[in-house]
Tab-separated table of C-alpha atoms and ligand atoms in Angstrom:
chain	number	residue	atom	x	y	z
A	1	UNK	CA	91.301	95.916	136.278
A	2	UNK	CA	88.206	93.811	136.754
A	3	UNK	CA	90.391	90.749	136.327
A	4	UNK	CA	92.203	91.600	139.519
A	5	UNK	CA	95.786	92.432	140.264
A	6	UNK	CA	97.147	88.989	139.497
A	7	UNK	CA	96.303	89.414	135.822
A	8	UNK	CA	98.246	92.618	135.665
A	9	UNK	CA	101.318	91.147	137.240
A	10	UNK	CA	101.065	88.266	134.787
A	11	UNK	CA	100.780	90.418	131.659
A	12	UNK	CA	103.200	93.185	132.509
A	13	UNK	CA	106.418	91.450	131.434
A	14	UNK	CA	104.858	90.448	128.098
A	15	UNK	CA	103.606	93.979	127.460
A	16	UNK	CA	106.995	95.307	128.377
A	17	UNK	CA	108.744	92.960	125.957
A	18	UNK	CA	106.386	94.030	123.202
A	19	UNK	CA	106.973	97.701	123.889
A	20	UNK	CA	110.707	97.125	123.890
A	21	UNK	CA	110.607	95.270	120.576
A	22	UNK	CA	108.573	98.099	119.140
A	23	UNK	CA	110.981	100.739	120.418
A	24	UNK	CA	113.915	98.760	119.016
A	25	UNK	CA	112.212	98.573	115.617
A	26	UNK	CA	111.504	102.294	115.752
A	27	UNK	CA	115.128	103.173	116.560
A	28	UNK	CA	116.429	100.877	113.819
A	29	UNK	CA	113.972	102.311	111.326
A	30	UNK	CA	115.020	105.862	112.134
A	31	UNK	CA	118.577	104.953	111.133
A	32	UNK	CA	117.736	102.763	108.180
A	33	UNK	CA	117.399	105.618	105.682
A	34	UNK	CA	120.789	107.113	106.510
A	35	UNK	CA	122.339	103.652	106.442
A	36	UNK	CA	120.797	102.932	103.058
A	37	UNK	CA	119.143	99.755	104.256
A	38	UNK	CA	115.968	100.201	102.208
A	39	UNK	CA	115.685	98.982	98.673
A	40	UNK	CA	112.966	98.745	96.074
A	41	UNK	CA	111.845	95.633	94.295
A	42	UNK	CA	109.687	95.872	91.190
A	43	UNK	CA	106.823	93.633	90.200
A	44	UNK	CA	105.818	93.742	86.515
A	45	UNK	CA	102.229	94.148	85.372
A	46	UNK	CA	101.079	92.546	82.145
A	47	UNK	CA	98.406	93.817	79.774
A	48	UNK	CA	96.229	90.912	78.664
A	49	UNK	CA	95.228	92.331	75.280
A	50	UNK	CA	98.731	92.395	73.827
A	51	UNK	CA	100.684	90.386	76.442
A	52	UNK	CA	103.090	93.279	76.908
A	53	UNK	CA	104.423	94.585	80.197
A	54	UNK	CA	102.811	97.935	80.940
A	55	UNK	CA	104.382	98.898	84.234
A	56	UNK	CA	105.941	97.800	87.498
A	57	UNK	CA	104.926	98.310	91.096
A	58	UNK	CA	107.668	99.487	93.438
A	59	UNK	CA	107.667	97.509	96.686
A	60	UNK	CA	109.936	98.520	99.539
A	61	UNK	CA	112.259	96.040	101.241
A	62	UNK	CA	114.335	96.568	104.362
A	63	UNK	CA	117.652	94.791	104.507
A	64	UNK	CA	118.201	94.836	108.261
A	65	UNK	CA	121.787	94.052	109.366
A	66	UNK	CA	120.604	91.485	111.925
A	67	UNK	CA	117.034	90.595	111.032
A	68	UNK	CA	117.680	90.066	107.332
A	69	UNK	CA	114.999	91.029	104.848
A	70	UNK	CA	112.058	92.632	106.671
A	71	UNK	CA	108.658	92.622	104.971
A	72	UNK	CA	106.902	95.970	104.517
A	73	UNK	CA	103.957	94.447	106.363
A	74	UNK	CA	106.208	94.347	109.436
A	75	UNK	CA	107.393	97.961	109.421
A	76	UNK	CA	105.174	100.156	107.226
A	77	UNK	CA	102.335	100.208	109.798
A	78	UNK	CA	104.692	101.453	112.546
A	79	UNK	CA	106.356	103.917	110.156
A	80	UNK	CA	102.865	105.190	109.362
A	81	UNK	CA	101.975	105.510	113.025
A	82	UNK	CA	105.049	107.510	114.011
A	83	UNK	CA	105.182	109.638	110.863
A	84	UNK	CA	108.414	108.123	109.593
A	85	UNK	CA	106.559	107.057	106.469
A	86	UNK	CA	106.893	110.627	105.209
A	87	UNK	CA	110.693	110.621	104.749
A	88	UNK	CA	110.681	106.919	103.821
A	89	UNK	CA	107.937	107.512	101.262
A	90	UNK	CA	109.857	110.459	99.871
A	91	UNK	CA	112.876	108.213	99.373
A	92	UNK	CA	110.657	105.623	97.652
A	93	UNK	CA	109.233	108.219	95.254
A	94	UNK	CA	112.646	109.603	94.312
A	95	UNK	CA	114.249	106.179	93.918
A	96	UNK	CA	111.335	104.763	91.914
A	97	UNK	CA	111.360	107.732	89.519
A	98	UNK	CA	115.124	107.426	89.048
A	99	UNK	CA	114.917	103.689	88.415
A	100	UNK	CA	112.019	104.036	85.970
A	101	UNK	CA	113.901	106.707	84.018
A	102	UNK	CA	116.672	104.142	83.431
A	103	UNK	CA	114.416	101.426	82.009
A	104	UNK	CA	114.865	100.655	78.305
A	105	UNK	CA	111.097	100.857	77.724
A	106	UNK	CA	108.765	103.638	78.826
A	107	UNK	CA	106.894	101.470	81.335
A	108	UNK	CA	105.002	103.165	84.131
A	109	UNK	CA	106.105	102.862	87.734
A	110	UNK	CA	103.527	102.496	90.498
A	111	UNK	CA	104.301	103.789	93.986
A	112	UNK	CA	102.255	103.037	97.096
A	113	UNK	CA	101.381	106.186	99.021
A	114	UNK	CA	100.016	105.902	102.544
A	115	UNK	CA	97.418	107.990	104.399
A	116	UNK	CA	100.030	109.825	106.510
A	117	UNK	CA	101.837	110.907	103.343
A	118	UNK	CA	98.603	112.373	102.074
A	119	UNK	CA	98.111	114.251	105.306
A	120	UNK	CA	101.541	115.853	105.122
A	121	UNK	CA	101.662	118.966	102.985
A	122	UNK	CA	104.735	117.936	101.058
A	123	UNK	CA	103.379	115.196	98.834
A	124	UNK	CA	102.689	117.133	95.649
A	125	UNK	CA	105.938	119.115	95.899
A	126	UNK	CA	107.873	115.920	96.535
A	127	UNK	CA	106.364	114.280	93.474
A	128	UNK	CA	107.013	117.278	91.250
A	129	UNK	CA	110.621	117.384	92.385
A	130	UNK	CA	111.122	113.597	92.133
A	131	UNK	CA	109.858	113.632	88.532
A	132	UNK	CA	111.982	116.645	87.595
A	133	UNK	CA	115.171	115.282	89.175
A	134	UNK	CA	114.734	111.933	87.459
A	135	UNK	CA	113.620	113.444	84.163
A	136	UNK	CA	110.598	111.153	84.224
A	137	UNK	CA	107.388	112.275	82.478
A	138	UNK	CA	104.499	112.545	84.948
A	139	UNK	CA	102.433	110.183	82.796
A	140	UNK	CA	104.808	107.361	83.703
A	141	UNK	CA	104.173	107.705	87.423
A	142	UNK	CA	101.235	106.024	89.059
A	143	UNK	CA	100.209	106.506	92.674
A	144	UNK	CA	98.503	103.605	94.452
A	145	UNK	CA	96.265	104.467	97.345
A	146	UNK	CA	94.145	102.279	99.557
A	147	UNK	CA	90.853	103.380	100.951
A	148	UNK	CA	92.655	104.339	104.153
A	149	UNK	CA	93.604	107.502	102.288
A	150	UNK	CA	90.001	108.273	101.394
A	151	UNK	CA	88.632	107.307	104.801
A	152	UNK	CA	89.632	110.760	105.916
A	153	UNK	CA	87.614	111.792	102.883
A	154	UNK	CA	88.206	115.431	103.406
A	155	UNK	CA	88.483	118.110	100.782
A	156	UNK	CA	92.224	118.242	101.223
A	157	UNK	CA	92.690	114.618	100.164
A	158	UNK	CA	90.548	115.104	97.093
A	159	UNK	CA	92.276	118.370	96.304
A	160	UNK	CA	95.654	116.606	96.440
A	161	UNK	CA	94.390	113.808	94.185
A	162	UNK	CA	93.133	116.360	91.655
A	163	UNK	CA	96.422	118.251	91.751
A	164	UNK	CA	98.257	114.995	90.989
A	165	UNK	CA	95.833	114.258	88.196
A	166	UNK	CA	96.383	117.758	86.768
A	167	UNK	CA	100.110	117.067	86.721
A	168	UNK	CA	99.424	114.006	84.589
A	169	UNK	CA	100.165	111.466	87.328
A	170	UNK	CA	97.806	108.481	87.314
A	171	UNK	CA	95.972	107.278	90.393
A	172	UNK	CA	95.057	103.684	91.241
A	173	UNK	CA	92.741	102.285	93.885
A	174	UNK	CA	94.696	99.469	95.571
A	175	UNK	CA	93.280	96.381	97.313
A	176	UNK	CA	89.850	97.117	95.873
A	177	UNK	CA	86.960	95.329	97.528
A	178	UNK	CA	88.541	94.744	100.917
A	179	UNK	CA	87.197	97.861	102.628
A	180	UNK	CA	83.835	98.890	103.902
A	181	UNK	CA	82.680	101.191	101.147
A	182	UNK	CA	84.814	100.570	98.112
A	183	UNK	CA	82.058	101.622	95.734
A	184	UNK	CA	81.602	105.023	97.309
A	185	UNK	CA	85.324	105.719	96.845
A	186	UNK	CA	84.982	105.086	93.151
A	187	UNK	CA	82.420	107.874	93.103
A	188	UNK	CA	84.627	110.220	95.084
A	189	UNK	CA	87.431	110.323	92.545
A	190	UNK	CA	87.884	109.227	88.921
A	191	UNK	CA	90.616	106.634	89.382
A	192	UNK	CA	92.598	105.454	86.367
A	193	UNK	CA	92.926	101.927	87.622
A	194	UNK	CA	91.264	99.490	89.995
A	195	UNK	CA	93.515	96.855	91.540
A	196	UNK	CA	91.368	93.905	92.537
A	197	UNK	CA	92.594	92.535	95.850
A	198	UNK	CA	94.317	89.223	95.600
A	199	UNK	CA	91.966	87.610	98.119
A	200	UNK	CA	89.340	87.541	95.337
A	201	UNK	CA	91.792	85.823	93.020
A	202	UNK	CA	92.609	83.134	95.584
A	203	UNK	CA	88.890	82.754	96.345
A	204	UNK	CA	88.333	81.791	92.718
A	205	UNK	CA	89.699	78.374	93.506
A	206	UNK	CA	87.466	77.960	96.548
A	207	UNK	CA	84.269	77.283	94.634
A	208	UNK	CA	85.782	74.210	93.046
A	209	UNK	CA	86.547	72.779	96.451
A	210	UNK	CA	84.359	70.170	98.155
A	211	UNK	CA	80.747	71.273	98.058
A	212	UNK	CA	81.656	74.394	96.135
A	213	UNK	CA	79.600	74.282	92.974
A	214	UNK	CA	76.315	73.616	94.769
A	215	UNK	CA	76.596	76.600	97.025
A	216	UNK	CA	77.955	74.877	100.097
A	217	UNK	CA	81.360	76.476	99.752
A	218	UNK	CA	82.270	78.554	102.801
A	219	UNK	CA	83.366	81.405	100.549
A	220	UNK	CA	81.410	83.427	98.043
A	221	UNK	CA	82.388	83.034	94.428
A	222	UNK	CA	85.500	85.166	93.919
A	223	UNK	CA	85.216	84.764	90.166
A	224	UNK	CA	81.744	86.348	90.068
A	225	UNK	CA	83.082	89.283	92.071
A	226	UNK	CA	86.031	89.694	89.725
A	227	UNK	CA	83.633	89.598	86.758
A	228	UNK	CA	81.525	92.333	88.360
A	229	UNK	CA	84.523	94.553	89.128
A	230	UNK	CA	85.883	94.104	85.592
A	231	UNK	CA	82.487	95.190	84.240
A	232	UNK	CA	82.431	98.140	86.591
A	233	UNK	CA	85.878	99.162	85.374
A	234	UNK	CA	84.780	98.921	81.742
A	235	UNK	CA	81.724	101.089	82.400
A	236	UNK	CA	83.779	103.686	84.244
A	237	UNK	CA	86.661	103.630	81.749
A	238	UNK	CA	89.111	102.345	84.337
A	239	UNK	CA	91.819	99.729	83.880
A	240	UNK	CA	91.279	96.645	86.060
A	241	UNK	CA	94.274	94.730	87.389
A	242	UNK	CA	93.909	91.385	89.119
A	243	UNK	CA	96.522	91.119	91.895
A	244	UNK	CA	98.174	87.939	93.119
A	245	UNK	CA	97.742	85.756	90.033
A	246	UNK	CA	99.683	82.586	90.762
A	247	UNK	CA	98.402	79.860	88.424
A	248	UNK	CA	97.688	79.495	84.694
A	249	UNK	CA	94.125	78.504	85.577
A	250	UNK	CA	93.574	81.745	87.519
A	251	UNK	CA	95.021	83.659	84.571
A	252	UNK	CA	92.710	81.916	82.125
A	253	UNK	CA	89.623	82.736	84.171
A	254	UNK	CA	90.667	86.314	84.878
A	255	UNK	CA	91.132	86.860	81.169
A	256	UNK	CA	87.711	85.348	80.493
A	257	UNK	CA	86.119	87.659	83.070
A	258	UNK	CA	87.478	90.700	81.297
A	259	UNK	CA	90.186	92.165	83.517
A	260	UNK	CA	92.572	94.256	81.444
A	261	UNK	CA	95.823	93.595	83.324
A	262	UNK	CA	97.381	91.092	85.725
A	263	UNK	CA	100.091	91.153	88.363
A	264	UNK	CA	101.315	88.182	90.357
A	265	UNK	CA	103.930	85.507	90.904
A	266	UNK	CA	102.851	83.740	87.681
A	267	UNK	CA	104.074	86.740	85.685
A	268	UNK	CA	106.966	87.532	87.998
A	269	UNK	CA	107.819	87.922	91.641
A	270	UNK	CA	108.935	91.396	92.711
A	271	UNK	CA	112.510	91.718	91.392
A	272	UNK	CA	115.528	93.692	92.585
A	273	UNK	CA	116.147	96.694	90.291
A	274	UNK	CA	119.121	95.001	88.566
A	275	UNK	CA	117.167	91.839	87.795
A	276	UNK	CA	114.282	93.861	86.401
A	277	UNK	CA	116.660	95.803	84.197
A	278	UNK	CA	118.107	92.527	82.896
A	279	UNK	CA	114.597	91.250	82.195
A	280	UNK	CA	113.639	94.412	80.322
A	281	UNK	CA	116.893	94.463	78.380
A	282	UNK	CA	116.787	90.828	77.267
A	283	UNK	CA	116.625	90.773	73.451
A	284	UNK	CA	113.779	88.283	73.298
A	285	UNK	CA	112.071	89.257	76.476
A	286	UNK	CA	109.320	86.724	77.120
A	287	UNK	CA	105.965	88.307	77.899
A	288	UNK	CA	105.743	86.035	80.878
A	289	UNK	CA	108.724	85.029	82.932
A	290	UNK	CA	107.035	81.815	83.956
A	291	UNK	CA	106.896	80.193	87.338
A	292	UNK	CA	108.105	82.067	90.407
A	293	UNK	CA	111.840	81.752	90.844
C	301	LIG	P1	100.250	95.969	97.935
C	301	LIG	O1	100.490	97.370	97.493
C	301	LIG	O2	98.871	95.437	97.763
C	301	LIG	O3	101.323	95.092	97.154
C	301	LIG	C1	101.081	93.799	96.668
C	301	LIG	C2	101.647	92.754	97.604
C	301	LIG	O4	101.286	91.462	97.126
C	301	LIG	C3	103.183	92.763	97.653
C	301	LIG	O5	103.569	92.369	98.954
C	301	LIG	C4	103.535	91.676	96.636
C	301	LIG	O6	104.820	91.110	96.841
C	301	LIG	C5	102.446	90.674	96.921
C	301	LIG	N1	102.196	89.780	95.785
C	301	LIG	C6	102.287	90.075	94.478
C	301	LIG	N2	101.961	89.019	93.704
C	301	LIG	C7	101.633	88.018	94.558
C	301	LIG	C8	101.207	86.660	94.357
C	301	LIG	O7	101.038	86.167	93.238
C	301	LIG	N3	100.957	85.933	95.475
C	301	LIG	C9	101.120	86.443	96.727
C	301	LIG	N4	100.858	85.642	97.767
C	301	LIG	N5	101.517	87.726	96.953
C	301	LIG	C10	101.774	88.500	95.870
C	301	LIG	P2	104.697	93.129	99.759
C	301	LIG	O8	105.801	93.517	98.834
C	301	LIG	O9	105.019	92.294	100.944
C	301	LIG	O10	103.982	94.461	100.212
C	301	LIG	C11	102.931	94.416	101.126
C	301	LIG	C12	102.261	95.748	101.278
C	301	LIG	O11	103.142	96.692	101.883
C	301	LIG	C13	101.849	96.376	99.948
C	301	LIG	O12	100.639	95.809	99.496
C	301	LIG	C14	101.714	97.822	100.360
C	301	LIG	O13	100.477	98.046	100.976
C	301	LIG	C15	102.810	97.965	101.402
C	301	LIG	N6	103.988	98.603	100.770
C	301	LIG	C16	104.988	98.027	100.057
C	301	LIG	N7	105.878	98.955	99.634
C	301	LIG	C17	105.418	100.152	100.099
C	301	LIG	C18	105.896	101.517	99.991
C	301	LIG	O14	106.912	101.822	99.349
C	301	LIG	N8	105.151	102.485	100.613
C	301	LIG	C19	103.999	102.179	101.291
C	301	LIG	N9	103.322	103.203	101.889
C	301	LIG	N10	103.525	100.939	101.412
C	301	LIG	C20	104.220	99.922	100.817
C	302	LIG	MG1	100.087	98.410	95.859
C	303	LIG	MG1	97.295	95.556	96.582
C	304	LIG	MG1	97.962	95.579	100.303
């Protein structure tokens, strides 16, 4: 208001267009489940000790009739805000458990669960029922949470996490190191796995840039941070996964720093369920599928 009326008149149409785009997205999203427009892609995770695949992360995709493939980054936040993430997340859990039950090897399947899903009372029941319907052992399901879930850090969240743990479901801390108090979350709950955010992996390359080695690099040394997190994981008995590994050089250094597992385009991009099944069923399945396709 301090900017005067002119400013308002100037911004109103833009605001209006944004609100309309948002409402459109919301309406489309409300119909997307019924229209079966969502699908899951799976990104393999590789254990570095034996070079075997250990699991896959389920990543939602929205095949919009007009917009084409919509990234989860473009609709999950809104779904979260308006509560639609609860039914969408329920679909993801059921579909991921069904898909995993059909894999030729007993790999684990990791499902991202958002703060709003944790707030709803249905999560544990949904998971129990998804596992039972798919005939998937609880030990093969992994739940990935970000610190947004623990920000609410109330007893209910922790109670839910412990109930999942009691069922035999594993719990991972996703995007570790990006939040404000990552370390305190590690104290709040005994996670099975720490997923090191991929920004640290891409920062590894930064120190070799101009002026890097002598401390003039604009970024701190991502490799030192990865080394520290891997050590932390070892001390706490947690698996450590480096996310977003794209180059052989990153892989070499991550291995040297002691991470237990890796996930990233170098191993494989997220694959449609059929392609993953083909990969897992190939007689001489290579441990690494090579460069991103
Ligand atoms: P996330 O859980 O941290 O998932 C990892 C993201 O990194 C995925 O993006 C994946 O495609 C991408 N990625 C993997 N390897 C590489 C790499 O080597 N290089 C690069 N540049 N990127 C890589 P995606 O699929 O776009 O998902 C983005 C985020 O959306 C996820 O981050 C997760 O927070 C959220 N999300 C995805 N599916 C679901 C879901 O079913 N439920 C919920 N609540 N959130 C989801
Ligand atoms: Mg994740
Ligand atoms: Mg992540
Ligand atoms: Mg993320």
